[in-house]
Coordinates of C-alpha atoms in Angstrom, one line a residue:
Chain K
X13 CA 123.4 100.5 143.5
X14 CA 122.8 102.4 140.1
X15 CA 118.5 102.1 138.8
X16 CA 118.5 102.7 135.2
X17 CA 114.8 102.8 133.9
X18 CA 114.4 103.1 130.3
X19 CA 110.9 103.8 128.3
X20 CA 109.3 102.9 126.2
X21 CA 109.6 99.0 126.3
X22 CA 108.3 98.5 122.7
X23 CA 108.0 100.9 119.7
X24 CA 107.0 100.4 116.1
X25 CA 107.9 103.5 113.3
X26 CA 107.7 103.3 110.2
X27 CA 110.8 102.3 108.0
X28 CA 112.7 105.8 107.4
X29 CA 110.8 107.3 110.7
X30 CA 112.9 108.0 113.4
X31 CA 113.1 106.5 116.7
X32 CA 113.8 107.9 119.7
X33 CA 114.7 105.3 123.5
X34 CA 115.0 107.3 126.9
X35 CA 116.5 106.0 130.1
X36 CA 116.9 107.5 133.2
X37 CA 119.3 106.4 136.1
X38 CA 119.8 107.6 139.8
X39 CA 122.8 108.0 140.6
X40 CA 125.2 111.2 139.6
X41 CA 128.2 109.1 139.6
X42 CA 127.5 107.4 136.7
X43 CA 129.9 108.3 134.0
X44 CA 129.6 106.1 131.0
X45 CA 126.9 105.2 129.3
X46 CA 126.3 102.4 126.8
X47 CA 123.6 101.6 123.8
X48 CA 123.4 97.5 123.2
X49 CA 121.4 96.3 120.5
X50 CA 120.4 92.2 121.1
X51 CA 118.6 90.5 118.0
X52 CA 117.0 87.4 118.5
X53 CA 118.8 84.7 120.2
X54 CA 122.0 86.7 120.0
X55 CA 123.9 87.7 122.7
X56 CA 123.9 92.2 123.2
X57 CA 125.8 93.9 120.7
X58 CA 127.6 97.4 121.7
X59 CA 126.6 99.8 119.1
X60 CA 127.4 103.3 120.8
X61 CA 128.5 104.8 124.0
X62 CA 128.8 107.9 125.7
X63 CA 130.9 109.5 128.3
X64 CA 130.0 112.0 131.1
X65 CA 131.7 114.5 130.0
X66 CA 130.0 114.8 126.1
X67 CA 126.3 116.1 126.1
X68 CA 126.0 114.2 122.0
X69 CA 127.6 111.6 119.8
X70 CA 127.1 110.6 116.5
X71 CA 127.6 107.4 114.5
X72 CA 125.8 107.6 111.0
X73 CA 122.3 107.4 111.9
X74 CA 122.2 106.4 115.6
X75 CA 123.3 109.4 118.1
X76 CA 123.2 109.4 121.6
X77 CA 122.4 112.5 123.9
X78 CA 123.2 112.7 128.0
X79 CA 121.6 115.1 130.3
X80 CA 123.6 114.7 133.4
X81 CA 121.7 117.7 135.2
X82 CA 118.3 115.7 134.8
X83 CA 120.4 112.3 134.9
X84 CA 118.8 110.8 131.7
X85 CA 120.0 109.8 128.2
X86 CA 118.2 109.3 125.0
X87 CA 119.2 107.0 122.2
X88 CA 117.9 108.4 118.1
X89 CA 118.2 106.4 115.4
X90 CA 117.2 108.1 112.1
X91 CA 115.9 106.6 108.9
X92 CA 115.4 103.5 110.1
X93 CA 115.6 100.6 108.2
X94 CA 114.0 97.3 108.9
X95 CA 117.6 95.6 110.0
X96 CA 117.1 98.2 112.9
X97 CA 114.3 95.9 114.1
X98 CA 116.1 94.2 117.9
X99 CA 115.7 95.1 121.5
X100 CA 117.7 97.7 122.7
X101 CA 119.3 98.5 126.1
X102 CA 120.9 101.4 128.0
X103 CA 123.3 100.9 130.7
X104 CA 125.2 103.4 133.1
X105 CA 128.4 102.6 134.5
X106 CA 129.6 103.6 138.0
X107 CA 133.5 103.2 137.1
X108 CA 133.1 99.3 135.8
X109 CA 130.1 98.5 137.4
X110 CA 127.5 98.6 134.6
X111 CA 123.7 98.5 135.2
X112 CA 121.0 97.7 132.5
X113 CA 117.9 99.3 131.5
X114 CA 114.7 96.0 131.1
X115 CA 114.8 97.3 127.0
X116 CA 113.0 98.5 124.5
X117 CA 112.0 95.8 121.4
X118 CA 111.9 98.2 118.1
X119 CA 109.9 97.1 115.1
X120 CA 110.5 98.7 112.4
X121 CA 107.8 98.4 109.9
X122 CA 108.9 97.9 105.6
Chain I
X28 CA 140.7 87.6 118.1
X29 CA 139.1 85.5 120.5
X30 CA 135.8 87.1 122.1
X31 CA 134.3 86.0 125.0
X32 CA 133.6 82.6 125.6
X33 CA 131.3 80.4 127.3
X34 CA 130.6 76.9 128.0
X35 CA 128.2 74.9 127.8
X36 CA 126.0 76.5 125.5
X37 CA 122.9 74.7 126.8
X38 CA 122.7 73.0 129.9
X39 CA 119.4 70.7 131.3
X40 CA 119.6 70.2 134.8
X41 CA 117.0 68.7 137.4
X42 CA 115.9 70.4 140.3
X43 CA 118.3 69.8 142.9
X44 CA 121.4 69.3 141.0
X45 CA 124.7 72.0 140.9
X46 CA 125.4 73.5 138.2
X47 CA 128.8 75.3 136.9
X48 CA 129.2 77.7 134.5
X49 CA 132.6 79.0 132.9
X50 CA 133.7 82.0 131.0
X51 CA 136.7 83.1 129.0
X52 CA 137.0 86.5 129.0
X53 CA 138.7 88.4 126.2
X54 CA 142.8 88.3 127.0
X55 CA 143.6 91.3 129.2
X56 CA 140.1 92.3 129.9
X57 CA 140.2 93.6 133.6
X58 CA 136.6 93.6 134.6
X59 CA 134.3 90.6 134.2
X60 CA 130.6 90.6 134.5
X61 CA 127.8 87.8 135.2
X62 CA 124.2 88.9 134.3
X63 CA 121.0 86.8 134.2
X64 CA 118.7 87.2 131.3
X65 CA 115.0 85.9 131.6
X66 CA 113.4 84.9 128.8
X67 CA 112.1 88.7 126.9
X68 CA 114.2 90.9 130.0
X69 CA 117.0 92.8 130.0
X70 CA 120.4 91.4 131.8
X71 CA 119.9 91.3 135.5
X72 CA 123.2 92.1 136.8
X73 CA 124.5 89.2 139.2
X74 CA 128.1 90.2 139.8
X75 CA 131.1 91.9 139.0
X76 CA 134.9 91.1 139.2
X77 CA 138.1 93.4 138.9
X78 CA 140.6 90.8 138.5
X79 CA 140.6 88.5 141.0
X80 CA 138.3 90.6 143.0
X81 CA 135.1 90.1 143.6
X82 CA 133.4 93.8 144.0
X83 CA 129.5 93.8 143.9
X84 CA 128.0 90.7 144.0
X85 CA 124.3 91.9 145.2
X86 CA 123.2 90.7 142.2
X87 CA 123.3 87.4 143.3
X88 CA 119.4 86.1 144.1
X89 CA 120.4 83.7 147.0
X90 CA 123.3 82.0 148.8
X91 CA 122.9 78.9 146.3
X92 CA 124.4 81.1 143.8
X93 CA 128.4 81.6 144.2
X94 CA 130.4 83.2 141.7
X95 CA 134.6 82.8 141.5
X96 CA 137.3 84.1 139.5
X97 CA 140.8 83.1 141.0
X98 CA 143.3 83.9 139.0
X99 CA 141.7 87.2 137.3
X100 CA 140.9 85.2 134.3
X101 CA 138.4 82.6 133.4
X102 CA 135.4 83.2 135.9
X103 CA 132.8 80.1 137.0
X104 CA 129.4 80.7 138.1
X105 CA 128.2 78.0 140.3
X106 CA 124.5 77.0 141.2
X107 CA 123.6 75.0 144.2
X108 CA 120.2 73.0 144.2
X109 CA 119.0 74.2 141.1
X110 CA 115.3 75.5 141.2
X111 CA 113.2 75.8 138.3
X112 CA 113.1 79.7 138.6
X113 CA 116.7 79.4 138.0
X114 CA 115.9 79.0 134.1
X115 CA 117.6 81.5 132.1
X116 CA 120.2 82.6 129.8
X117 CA 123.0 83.0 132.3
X118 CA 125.1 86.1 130.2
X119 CA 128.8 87.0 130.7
X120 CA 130.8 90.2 129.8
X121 CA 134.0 91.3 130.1
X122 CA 135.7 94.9 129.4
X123 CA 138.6 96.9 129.5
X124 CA 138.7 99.5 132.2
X125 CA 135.9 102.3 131.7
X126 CA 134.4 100.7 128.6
X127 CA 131.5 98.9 127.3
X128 CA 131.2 95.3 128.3
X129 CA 131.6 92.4 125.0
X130 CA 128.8 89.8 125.8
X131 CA 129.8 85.7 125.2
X132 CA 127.2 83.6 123.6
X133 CA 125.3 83.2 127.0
X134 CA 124.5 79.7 128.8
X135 CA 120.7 78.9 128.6
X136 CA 120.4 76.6 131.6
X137 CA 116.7 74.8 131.6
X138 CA 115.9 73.1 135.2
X139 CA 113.6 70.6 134.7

């Protein structure tokens, strides 16, 4: 099945710094690709997504880029604010069968 | 609406005993996904349903694990002789076709 690794597993910026999450996954089929924020205790949130066929979305201040050639996908939030502050996953998708990266817990510093 | 659901919330079980699990998936939602989420990890997939279907279930870490969803709806997982290692948040999420999964509230199931 589909391997999705995704670095780094922690990060700390600065509030209004920008942070940047990489994942990579293995296989070319993959065609959708998914950002979940999960805040203590809470169950994962969907906050973004991309499709195979986009290389860049935007929403606000989070965007999401997909390098199908080199089979890896970065998530960038920008001016990041202290709310920001969760672990965040990436997942790829093999038509509904949806894989997760092991996270990456963002602090963001006031 | 109703998101997804799942019950209980908490469960405390001894070693040895069985365990269920339920979830409600959102009305409609086609596929249906059980992930296991250690305490500080990221959701270990389990396995997946289309409908009624069961398609991947590789996920699943031994036989004592069995996952059902008969009637394309509400889904159980079911643990046989529960070990300790078995202690997690047991996650479900279910999706439309071809888009991002909505996560219930998770099960956290503690085996004593």
């Amino acid at each position: 099945g589909e391997n999705v690794e995704q670095h780094p597993s922690t990060l700390s910026v600065q509030e209004g710094d920008s942070a940047v999450i990489k994942c990579t996954y293995s296989d070319s089929a993959s065609n959708y690709f998914p950002w979940y924020k999960q805040e203590l205790g809470k169950r994962p949130q969907l906050i973004i997504d991309i499709r195979s066929n986009v290389g860049e979305k935007k929403d606000q201040r989070i965007a999401v880029t997909l390098n199908k050639t080199a089979k890896h996908f970065s998530l960038h939030i920008t001016e990041t604010q202290p709310e920001d502050s969760a672990v965040y996953f990436c997942a790829a998708s093999i038509l509904d069968d949806m894989r997760f990266g092991a996270g990456t817990r963002l602090t963001v510093k006031p | 609406g109703a998101g997804v659901s799942q019950s209980p919330r908490y469960k405390v079980a001894k070693r040895g005993q069985d365990v269920a699990l339920r979830c409600d998936p959102i009305s409609g939602h086609v596929s249906l996904f059980w992930y296991q989420q250690a305490l500080g990890q990221g959701p270990e997939f389990l396995t997946y349903f289309q409908n009624e279907a069961q398609l991947d279930k590789s996920g699943l870490p031994s036989d004592r694990f069995f996952a059902e969803r008969p009637e394309g709806s509400v889904s159980t997982l079911k643990i046989q002789r529960t070990q300790q290692e078995d202690s997690a948040v047991y996650l479900c999420a279910s999706s439309p076709p071809g888009q991002g999964g909505f996560f219930g509230p998770g099960t956290r199931l503690t085996v004593l």
